XYZ file of C-alpha atoms in Angstrom:
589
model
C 51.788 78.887 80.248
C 49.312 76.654 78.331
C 46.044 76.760 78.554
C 44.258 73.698 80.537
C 41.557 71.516 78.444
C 38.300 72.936 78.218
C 35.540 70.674 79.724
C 33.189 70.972 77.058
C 32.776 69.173 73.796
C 32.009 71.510 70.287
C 28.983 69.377 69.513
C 28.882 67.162 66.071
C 27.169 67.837 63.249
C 23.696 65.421 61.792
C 23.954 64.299 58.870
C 21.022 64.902 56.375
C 20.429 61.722 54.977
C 20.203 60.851 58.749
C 17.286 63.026 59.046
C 15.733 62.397 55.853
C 15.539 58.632 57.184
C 13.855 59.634 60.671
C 11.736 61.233 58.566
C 10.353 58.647 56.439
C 10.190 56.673 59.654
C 8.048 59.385 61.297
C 5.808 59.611 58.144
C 5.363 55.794 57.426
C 4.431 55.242 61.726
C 2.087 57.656 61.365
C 0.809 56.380 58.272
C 0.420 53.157 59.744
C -1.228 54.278 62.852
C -3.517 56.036 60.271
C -4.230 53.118 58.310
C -5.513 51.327 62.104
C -7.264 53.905 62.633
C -8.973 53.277 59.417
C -9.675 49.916 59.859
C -11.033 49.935 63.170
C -14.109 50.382 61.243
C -14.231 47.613 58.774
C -11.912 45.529 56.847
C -9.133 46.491 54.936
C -10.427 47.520 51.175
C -8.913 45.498 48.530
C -9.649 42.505 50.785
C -11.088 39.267 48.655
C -11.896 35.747 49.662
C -12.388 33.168 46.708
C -13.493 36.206 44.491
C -15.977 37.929 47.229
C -14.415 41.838 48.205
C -15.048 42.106 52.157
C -13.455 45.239 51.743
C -14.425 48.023 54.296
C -17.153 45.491 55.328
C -17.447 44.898 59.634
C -16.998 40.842 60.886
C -20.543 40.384 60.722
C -21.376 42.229 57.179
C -18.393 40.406 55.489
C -20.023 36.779 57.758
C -23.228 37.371 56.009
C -21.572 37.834 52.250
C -19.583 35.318 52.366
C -22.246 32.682 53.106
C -24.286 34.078 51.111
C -22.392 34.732 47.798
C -20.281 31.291 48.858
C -21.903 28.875 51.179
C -24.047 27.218 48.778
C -20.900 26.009 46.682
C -18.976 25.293 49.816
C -21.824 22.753 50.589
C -22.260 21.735 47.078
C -20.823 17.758 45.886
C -16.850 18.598 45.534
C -15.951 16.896 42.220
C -12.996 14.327 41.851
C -11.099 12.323 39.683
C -10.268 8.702 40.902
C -8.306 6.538 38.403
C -9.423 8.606 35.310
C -13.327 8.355 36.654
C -15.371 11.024 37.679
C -16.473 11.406 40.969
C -17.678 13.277 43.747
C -18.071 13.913 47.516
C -20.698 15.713 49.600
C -18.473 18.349 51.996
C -20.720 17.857 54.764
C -20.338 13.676 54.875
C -16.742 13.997 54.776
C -16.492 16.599 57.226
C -15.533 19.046 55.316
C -16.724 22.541 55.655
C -15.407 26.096 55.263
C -15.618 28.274 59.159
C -16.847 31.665 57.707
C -16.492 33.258 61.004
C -12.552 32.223 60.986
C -12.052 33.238 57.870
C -13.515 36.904 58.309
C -11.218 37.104 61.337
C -8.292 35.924 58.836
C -9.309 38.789 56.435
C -9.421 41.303 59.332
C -6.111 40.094 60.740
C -3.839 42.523 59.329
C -1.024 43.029 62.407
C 1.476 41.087 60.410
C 1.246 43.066 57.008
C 1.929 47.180 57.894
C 2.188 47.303 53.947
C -1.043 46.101 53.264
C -2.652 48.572 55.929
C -0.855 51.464 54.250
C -1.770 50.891 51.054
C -5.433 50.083 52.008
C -5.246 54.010 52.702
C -4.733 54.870 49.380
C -7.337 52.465 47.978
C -5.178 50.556 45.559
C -4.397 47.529 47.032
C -5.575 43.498 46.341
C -5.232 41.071 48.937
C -6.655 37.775 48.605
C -7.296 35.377 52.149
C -7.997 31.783 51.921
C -10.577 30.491 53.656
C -10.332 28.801 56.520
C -11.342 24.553 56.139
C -12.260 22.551 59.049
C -11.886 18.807 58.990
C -13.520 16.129 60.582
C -10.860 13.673 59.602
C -12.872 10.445 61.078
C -15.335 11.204 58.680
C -12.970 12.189 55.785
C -12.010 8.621 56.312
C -15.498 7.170 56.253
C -16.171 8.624 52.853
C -12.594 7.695 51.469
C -13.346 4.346 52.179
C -17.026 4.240 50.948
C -15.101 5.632 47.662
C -12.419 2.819 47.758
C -15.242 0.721 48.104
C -16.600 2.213 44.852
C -14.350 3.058 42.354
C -10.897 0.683 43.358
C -11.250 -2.611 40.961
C -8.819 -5.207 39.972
C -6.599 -5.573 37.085
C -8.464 -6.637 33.895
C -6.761 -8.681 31.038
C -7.124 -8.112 27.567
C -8.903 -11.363 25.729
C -9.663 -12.756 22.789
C -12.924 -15.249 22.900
C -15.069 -16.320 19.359
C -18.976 -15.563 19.743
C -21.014 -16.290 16.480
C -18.264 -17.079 14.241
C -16.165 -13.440 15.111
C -13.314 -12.263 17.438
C -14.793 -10.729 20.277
C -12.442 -8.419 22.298
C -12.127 -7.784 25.904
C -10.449 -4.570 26.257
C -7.824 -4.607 28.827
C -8.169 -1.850 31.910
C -5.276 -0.839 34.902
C -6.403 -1.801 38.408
C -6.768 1.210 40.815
C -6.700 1.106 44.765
C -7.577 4.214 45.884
C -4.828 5.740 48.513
C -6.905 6.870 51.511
C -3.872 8.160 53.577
C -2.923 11.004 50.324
C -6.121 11.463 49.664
C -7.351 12.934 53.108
C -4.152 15.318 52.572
C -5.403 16.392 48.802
C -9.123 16.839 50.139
C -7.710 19.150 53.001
C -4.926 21.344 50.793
C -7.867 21.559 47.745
C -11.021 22.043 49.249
C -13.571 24.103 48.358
C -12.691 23.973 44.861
C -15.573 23.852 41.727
C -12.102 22.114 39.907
C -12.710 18.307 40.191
C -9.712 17.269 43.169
C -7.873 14.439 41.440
C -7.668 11.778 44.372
C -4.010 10.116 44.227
C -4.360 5.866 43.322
C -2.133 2.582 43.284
C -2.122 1.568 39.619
C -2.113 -2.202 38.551
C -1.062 -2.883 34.877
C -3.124 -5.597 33.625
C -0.708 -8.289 32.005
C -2.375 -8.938 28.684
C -2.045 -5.712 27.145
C -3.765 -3.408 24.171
C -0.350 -4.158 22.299
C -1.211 -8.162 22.772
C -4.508 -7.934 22.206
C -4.137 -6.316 19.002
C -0.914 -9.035 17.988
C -3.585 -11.714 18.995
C -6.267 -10.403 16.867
C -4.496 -9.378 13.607
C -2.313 -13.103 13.738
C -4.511 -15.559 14.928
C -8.358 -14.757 15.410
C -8.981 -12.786 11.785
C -7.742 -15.156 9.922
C -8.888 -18.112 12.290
C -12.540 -16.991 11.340
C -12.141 -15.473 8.039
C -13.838 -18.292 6.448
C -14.682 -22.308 6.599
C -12.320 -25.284 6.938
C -12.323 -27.996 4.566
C -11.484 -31.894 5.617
C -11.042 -34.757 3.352
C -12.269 -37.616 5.175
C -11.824 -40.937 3.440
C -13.997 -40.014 -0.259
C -15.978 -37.111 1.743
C -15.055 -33.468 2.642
C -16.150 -31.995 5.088
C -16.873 -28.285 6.124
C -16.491 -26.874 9.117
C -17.895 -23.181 9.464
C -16.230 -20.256 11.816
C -18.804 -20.904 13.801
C -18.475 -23.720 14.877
C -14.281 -23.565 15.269
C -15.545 -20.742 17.349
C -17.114 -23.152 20.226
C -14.254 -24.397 20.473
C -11.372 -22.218 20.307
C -9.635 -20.128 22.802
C -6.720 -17.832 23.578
C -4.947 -18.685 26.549
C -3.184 -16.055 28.696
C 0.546 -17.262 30.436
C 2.631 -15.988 32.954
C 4.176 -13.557 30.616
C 0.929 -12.164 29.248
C 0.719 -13.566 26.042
C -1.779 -15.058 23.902
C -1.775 -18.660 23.070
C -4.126 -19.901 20.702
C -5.730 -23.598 21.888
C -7.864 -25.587 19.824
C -9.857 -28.044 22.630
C -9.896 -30.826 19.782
C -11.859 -33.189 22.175
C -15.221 -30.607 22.130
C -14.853 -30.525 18.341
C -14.811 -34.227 17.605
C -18.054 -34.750 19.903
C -19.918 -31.362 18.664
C -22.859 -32.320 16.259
C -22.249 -30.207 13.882
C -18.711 -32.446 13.733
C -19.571 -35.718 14.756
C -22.865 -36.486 12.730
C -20.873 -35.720 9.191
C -17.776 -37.213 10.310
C -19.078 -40.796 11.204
C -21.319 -40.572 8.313
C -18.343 -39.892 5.837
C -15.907 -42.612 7.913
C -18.363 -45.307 8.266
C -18.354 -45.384 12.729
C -18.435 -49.142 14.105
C -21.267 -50.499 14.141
C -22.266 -52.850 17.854
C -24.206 -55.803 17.737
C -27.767 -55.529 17.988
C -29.445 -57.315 21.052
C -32.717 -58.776 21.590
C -34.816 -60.453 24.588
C -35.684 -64.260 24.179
C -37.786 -64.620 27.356
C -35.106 -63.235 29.822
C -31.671 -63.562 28.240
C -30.309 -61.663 25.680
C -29.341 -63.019 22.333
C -27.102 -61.588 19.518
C -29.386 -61.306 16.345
C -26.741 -59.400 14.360
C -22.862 -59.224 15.486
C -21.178 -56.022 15.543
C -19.055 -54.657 12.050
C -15.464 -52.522 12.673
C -14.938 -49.422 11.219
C -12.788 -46.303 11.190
C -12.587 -43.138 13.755
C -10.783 -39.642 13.527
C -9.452 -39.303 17.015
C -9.087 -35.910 18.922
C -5.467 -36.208 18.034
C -5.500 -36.648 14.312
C -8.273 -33.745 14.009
C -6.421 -31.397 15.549
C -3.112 -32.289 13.814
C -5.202 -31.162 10.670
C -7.536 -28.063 11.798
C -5.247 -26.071 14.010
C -2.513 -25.108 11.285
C -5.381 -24.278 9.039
C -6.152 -21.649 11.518
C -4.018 -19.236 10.688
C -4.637 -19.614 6.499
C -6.953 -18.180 4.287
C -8.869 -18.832 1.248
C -7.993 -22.138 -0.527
C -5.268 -22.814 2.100
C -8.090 -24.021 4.262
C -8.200 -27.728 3.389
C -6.569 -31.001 4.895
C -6.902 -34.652 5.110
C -7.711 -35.984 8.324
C -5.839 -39.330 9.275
C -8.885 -42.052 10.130
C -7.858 -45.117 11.931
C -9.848 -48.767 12.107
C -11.739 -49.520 15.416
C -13.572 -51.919 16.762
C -17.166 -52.030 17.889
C -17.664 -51.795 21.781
C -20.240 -54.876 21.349
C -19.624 -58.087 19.195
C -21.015 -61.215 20.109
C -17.653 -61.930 21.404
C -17.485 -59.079 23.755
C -21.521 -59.380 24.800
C -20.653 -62.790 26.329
C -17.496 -61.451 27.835
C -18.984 -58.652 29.666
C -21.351 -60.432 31.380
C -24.823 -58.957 29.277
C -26.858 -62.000 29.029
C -30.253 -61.747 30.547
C -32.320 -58.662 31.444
C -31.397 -57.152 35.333
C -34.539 -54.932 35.676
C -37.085 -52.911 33.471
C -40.035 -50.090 33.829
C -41.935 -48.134 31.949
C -43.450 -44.828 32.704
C -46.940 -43.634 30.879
C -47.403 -39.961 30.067
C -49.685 -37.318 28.818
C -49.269 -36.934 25.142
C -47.978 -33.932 24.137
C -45.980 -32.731 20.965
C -42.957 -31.603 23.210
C -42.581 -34.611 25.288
C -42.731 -36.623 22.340
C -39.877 -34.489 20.657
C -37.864 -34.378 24.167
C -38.504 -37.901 25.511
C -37.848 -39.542 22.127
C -34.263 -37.619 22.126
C -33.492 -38.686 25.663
C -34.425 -42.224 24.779
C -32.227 -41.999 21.710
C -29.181 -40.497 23.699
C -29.159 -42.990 25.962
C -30.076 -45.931 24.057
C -27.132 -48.250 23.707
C -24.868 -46.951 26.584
C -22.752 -49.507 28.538
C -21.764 -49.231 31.594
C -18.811 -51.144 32.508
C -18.511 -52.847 36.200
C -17.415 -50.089 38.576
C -18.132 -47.186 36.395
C -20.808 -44.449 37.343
C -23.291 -43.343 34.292
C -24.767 -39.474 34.426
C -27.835 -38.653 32.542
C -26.576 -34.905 32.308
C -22.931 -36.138 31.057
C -24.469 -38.821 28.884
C -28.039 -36.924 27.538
C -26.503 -33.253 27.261
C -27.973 -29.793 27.974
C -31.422 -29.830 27.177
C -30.768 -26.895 24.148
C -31.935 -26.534 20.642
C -28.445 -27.387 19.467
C -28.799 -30.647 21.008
C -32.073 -31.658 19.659
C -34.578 -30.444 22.502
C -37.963 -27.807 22.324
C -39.578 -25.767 24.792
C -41.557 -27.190 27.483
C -43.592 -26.999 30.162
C -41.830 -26.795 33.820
C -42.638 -25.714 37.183
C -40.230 -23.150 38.958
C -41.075 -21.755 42.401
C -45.185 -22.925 42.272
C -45.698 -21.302 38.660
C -45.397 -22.499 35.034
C -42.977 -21.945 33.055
C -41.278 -22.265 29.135
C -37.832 -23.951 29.207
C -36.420 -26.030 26.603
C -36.304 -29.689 27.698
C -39.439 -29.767 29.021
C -40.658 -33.759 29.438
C -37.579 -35.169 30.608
C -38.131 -35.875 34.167
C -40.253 -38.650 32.782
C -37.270 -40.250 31.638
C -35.245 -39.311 34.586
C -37.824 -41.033 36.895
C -37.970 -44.452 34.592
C -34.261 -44.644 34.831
C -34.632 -43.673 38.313
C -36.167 -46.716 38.742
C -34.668 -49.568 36.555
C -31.655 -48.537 38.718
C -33.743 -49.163 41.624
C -34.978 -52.555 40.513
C -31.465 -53.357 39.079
C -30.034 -53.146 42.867
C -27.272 -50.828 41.832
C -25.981 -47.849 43.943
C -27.543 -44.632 43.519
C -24.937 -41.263 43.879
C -27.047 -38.895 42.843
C -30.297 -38.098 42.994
C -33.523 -35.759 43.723
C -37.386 -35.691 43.505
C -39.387 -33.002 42.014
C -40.631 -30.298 44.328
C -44.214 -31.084 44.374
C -46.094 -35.094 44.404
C -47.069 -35.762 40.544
C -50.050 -38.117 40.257
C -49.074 -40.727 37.518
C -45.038 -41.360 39.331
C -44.829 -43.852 42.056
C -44.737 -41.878 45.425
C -41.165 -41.860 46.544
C -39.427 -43.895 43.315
C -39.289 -41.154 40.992
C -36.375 -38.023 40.284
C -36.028 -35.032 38.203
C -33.102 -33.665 36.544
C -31.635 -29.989 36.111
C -28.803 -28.834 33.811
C -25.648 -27.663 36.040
C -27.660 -28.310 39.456
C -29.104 -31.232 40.221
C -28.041 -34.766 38.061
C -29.101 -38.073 38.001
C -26.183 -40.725 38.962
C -25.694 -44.040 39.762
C -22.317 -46.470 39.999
C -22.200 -50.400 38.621
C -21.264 -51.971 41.200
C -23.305 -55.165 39.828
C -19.817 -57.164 39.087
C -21.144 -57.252 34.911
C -21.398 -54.741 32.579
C -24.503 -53.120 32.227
C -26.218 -52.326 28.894
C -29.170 -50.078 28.646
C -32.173 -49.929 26.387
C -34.397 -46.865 26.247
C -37.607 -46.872 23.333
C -39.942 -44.194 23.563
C -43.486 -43.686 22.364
C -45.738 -40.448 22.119
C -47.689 -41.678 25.678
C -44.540 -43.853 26.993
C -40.299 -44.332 27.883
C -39.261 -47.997 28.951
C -35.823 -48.333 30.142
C -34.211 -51.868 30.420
C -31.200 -52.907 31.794
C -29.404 -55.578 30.555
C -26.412 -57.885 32.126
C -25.997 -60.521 34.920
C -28.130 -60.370 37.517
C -26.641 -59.345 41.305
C -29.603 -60.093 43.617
C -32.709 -62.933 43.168
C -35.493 -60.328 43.932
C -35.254 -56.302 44.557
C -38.327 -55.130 46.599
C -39.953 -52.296 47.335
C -41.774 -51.208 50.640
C -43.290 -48.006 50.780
C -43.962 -46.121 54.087
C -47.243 -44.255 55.254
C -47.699 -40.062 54.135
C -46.284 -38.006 57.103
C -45.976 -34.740 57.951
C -49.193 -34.172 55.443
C -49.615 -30.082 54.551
C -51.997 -28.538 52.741
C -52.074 -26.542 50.026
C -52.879 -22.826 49.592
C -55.569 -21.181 47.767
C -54.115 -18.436 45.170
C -55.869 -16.311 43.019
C -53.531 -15.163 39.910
C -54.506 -12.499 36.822
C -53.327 -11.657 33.743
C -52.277 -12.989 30.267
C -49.750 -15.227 31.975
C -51.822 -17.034 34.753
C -52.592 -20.587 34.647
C -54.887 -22.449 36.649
C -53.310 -25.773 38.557
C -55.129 -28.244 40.674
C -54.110 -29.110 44.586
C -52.168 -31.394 46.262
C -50.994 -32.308 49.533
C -47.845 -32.082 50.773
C -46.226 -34.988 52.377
C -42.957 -36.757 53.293
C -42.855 -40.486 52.327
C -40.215 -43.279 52.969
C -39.531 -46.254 50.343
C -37.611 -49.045 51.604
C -35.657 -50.891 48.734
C -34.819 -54.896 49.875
C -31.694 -56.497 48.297
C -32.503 -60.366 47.931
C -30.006 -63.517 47.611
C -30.860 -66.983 47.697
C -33.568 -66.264 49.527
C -32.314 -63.768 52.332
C -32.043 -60.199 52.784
C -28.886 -58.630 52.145
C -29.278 -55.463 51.894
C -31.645 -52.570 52.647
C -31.669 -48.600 51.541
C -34.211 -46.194 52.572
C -34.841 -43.568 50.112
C -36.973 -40.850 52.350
C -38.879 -37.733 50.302
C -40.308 -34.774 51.017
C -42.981 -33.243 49.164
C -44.349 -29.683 48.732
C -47.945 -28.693 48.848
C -49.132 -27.784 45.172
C -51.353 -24.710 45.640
C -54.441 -24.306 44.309
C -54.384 -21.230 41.521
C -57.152 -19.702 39.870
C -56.849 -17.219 37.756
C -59.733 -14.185 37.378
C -62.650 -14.123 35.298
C -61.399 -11.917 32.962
C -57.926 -13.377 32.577
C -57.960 -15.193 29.087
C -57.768 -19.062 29.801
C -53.691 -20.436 29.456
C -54.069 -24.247 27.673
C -54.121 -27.006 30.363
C -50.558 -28.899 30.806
C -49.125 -31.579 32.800
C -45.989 -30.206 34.230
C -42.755 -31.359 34.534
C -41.651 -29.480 38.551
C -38.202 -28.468 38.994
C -36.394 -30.498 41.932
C -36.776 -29.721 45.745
C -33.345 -28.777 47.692
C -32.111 -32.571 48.919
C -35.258 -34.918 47.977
């Protein structure tokens, strides 16, 4: 018989790689367990945060060394870089700051790393921890914006102007926007870092480039002011210098950013330096010379024709000169013949045959109103004003510069003295002020000077300033209207001349209201002037328009004066020389 199956199983045999693994297991738990037990009583050596080693240190040690080995440049300005421009933020106004107590607890956290708590046993392991960065993003956003604010700018062309007879280059720069939204993320991934952050920007590309800038330059403005141009006019030549093709040139920027080259041919012909030679050379018409019999005008000598360059011709002959040198730089200018404005033909036509109003207004001598009043007189000697055209003294006598024939003067700005050239020329502004008045023509433009001066009549009288405040009035007189103006060292008489509008213009001045007085001020040093009171006061002037007898029109011109303070100046502030000023305007006289 066979033997039944035994119940019990021969049992198998381990393998020894089997154990050698359990083994290693065994050893590297117990290693582990060893390396906890290690740490328990500080952090793991080896451990370094931004270069500080909290190795073997407890939470509050490795606290302490951290803020004090890194605190101070964790609160120091964290540099930047906006658009190529350096920059910088303080942490603690953009919320940023670095939690030491976190970041200990980081550098202690070790659960997730058995390899870095074994080696820590055997001393020769490195682990670097970040530190941990809180952020207040409101605030982040403040300062981003106060940054934008800042540093963003727009676009800037590159240009070509002319200053003093040479190119003078405007470099052309990118516009930047700063990008608040990526920047917030940049500030939070970088900081703390003592590397400047380099905050992420919107470029613009300006149109007119470096590359255009430099085309400009080399082809048109070296050569356009490498030397003078030469015009034949007639049997004269004429020079013109770089200088003065300067004032007058340009490079325009189109849509494509390129530089065009522009010669305003207009400014040339009228510039002094132009016109004075140029009429000279051509012979300019000449108009008939007027005179006062009584009341009515009479021709004593008629008007001759002669020739003018216009704006068109003169540029037709400068601007391809331009871009010449040398003896290249020379044309003839085309002249044409022209007529005088006034002939005693045309002085009958227009209407200019008996005088419409005059006045005169006396002054203090002094050597620049003499030099400032004669000019204005001489600039606006001869004008005519056609019916239904407006004259300007600013358009027709200039800015008051040395260019144009004016000096220094004495003015009044803000209650004080002052040295400006032009000085004087309110006198003439208040004696045309009022043969426009007496003429019965309408005033557009006008204003008073700040403060009451004694020797102008109290509510007829104006003041002019260059690019604020003009003096304007319109013909409406149904005649042309031609103007005389002779000055004297003491004196300016304006006269109109033309058909008279109205039998009698009258003027009715109003009582002193709203009377304030003046302060008492006590000034010092080298600069201090003395200057005499006066009231302040508004007045009313009520000009009457009469026809056959009857009023037919009436205007009231109100004014408001300031008080003129009373300044002394200290005993031992040198005396300034006595002068009778000419005051700026008030705001709306």
């Amino acid at each position: 018989m066979s033997q039944p199956p035994s119940s019990h199983r021969a049992p198998r045999r381990i393998r020894p790689a089997l154990y050698a693994a359990g083994g290693a297991v065994v050893v590297l738990g117990g290693l582990y367990v060893a390396g906890l037990v290690s740490e328990g009583s500080g952090i793991p050596a080896g451990t370094m945060v931004e270069g500080v080693d909290l190795g073997g240190l407890s939470a509050s040690e490795a606290r302490e060394r951290l803020e004090q080995e890194r605190g101070k440049a964790w609160a120091a300005p964290q540099p930047l870089l906006i658009g190529g421009e350096k920059a910088e933020v303080d942490p603690a106004e953009a919320g940023l700051s670095v939690d030491a107590a976190a970041t200990v607890e980081r550098a202690n956290d070790t659960s997730s790393n058995p390899v870095t708590v074994i080696a820590g046993l055997f001393g020769d392991s490195e682990r670097s921890v970040d530190p941990v960065v809180r952020v207040d993003e409101a605030k982040t956003k403040d300062a981003l914006a106060a940054l934008a604010k800042k540093y963003d700018r727009k676009e800037r062309n590159g240009a070509v102007a002319f200053k003093a007879g040479k190119p003078d280059v405007t470099e052309p720069r990118s516009g930047i926007a700063l990008d608040t939204g990526e920047s917030l993320s940049a500030l939070r991934s970088s900081y703390p870092s003592e590397n400047a952050v380099e905050l992420p920007v919107d470029e613009t590309a300006p149109k007119v480039t470096q590359a255009e800038v430099a085309r400009a330059v080399k082809e048109f403005a070296t050569p356009a002011m490498s030397g003078p141009v030469t015009l034949t006019v007639g049997d004269d030549k004429l020079e013109l210098t770089p200088a003065t093709l300067g004032r007058h040139l340009d490079l325009e920027a189109g849509d494509q950013g390129k530089l065009t080259p522009e010669l305003d041919a207009e400014g040339l012909l009228k510039d002094p330096e132009v016109a004075r030679p140029l009429n000279k050379a051509i012979g300019a018409p000449v108009n008939a010379q007027l005179r006062l019999d009584g009341d009515k005008v009479v021709v004593t000598k008629d008007g001759t024709p002669g020739r003018k360059v216009d704006a068109k011709a003169l540029d037709a002959a400068v601007f391809p000169l331009l871009t010449k040198t040398g003896s290249a730089r020379a044309a003839t200018v085309a002249t044409e013949s022209v007529q005088p404005e006034l002939t005693a033909q045309s002085v009958k036509d227009l209407g200019i045959k008996e005088q419409v109003s005059t006045f005169t207004v006396e002054f203090p001598t002094a050597p620049y109103r003499t030099i400032n009043i004669g000019r204005a007189a001489e600039l606006i000697n001869g004008s005519l004003v056609r019916n239904g055209e407006e004259w300007s003294f600013n358009r027709t006598v200039g800015e008051r510069t040395a260019e144009n024939g004016f000096t220094d003067g004495t003015m009044i700005l803000n209650g004080r003295y002052y040295s400006a050239p032009g000085g004087g020329v309110s006198a003439v502004a208040t004696t045309m002020f009022n043969a426009m008045f007496f003429a019965g023509v309408k005033p557009v433009e006008y204003g008073a000077h700040s403060f009451y001066i004694e020797r102008y009549p109290e509510g007829r009288e104006a003041t002019v300033a260059w690019g604020t405040l003009d003096l304007r009035w319109l013909n409406d007189s149904g005649h042309a209207i031609y103007i005389q103006a002779a000055a004297t060292d003491h004196s300016i008489t304006i006269t109109f001349l033309g058909t008279k509008k109205y039998d009698e213009v009258k003027s009715i001045k109003g009582p002193r209201t709203n009377i304030t007085e003046p302060k008492k001020i006590e000034g010092e040093g080298p600069k201090c002037e003395p200057q005499t009171p006066y009231e302040g006061f508004d007045v009313d002037v009520e000009r009457v328009l009469v026809k056959d007898g009857q009023e037919v029109g009436r205007k009231t011109f109100h004014t408001h004066y300031t008080p003129r303070d009373e300044i002394t100046c200290k005993a031992d502030t040198p005396p300034a020389p006595q002068v009778d000023p000419d005051p700026l305007p008030s705001q709306g006289s």
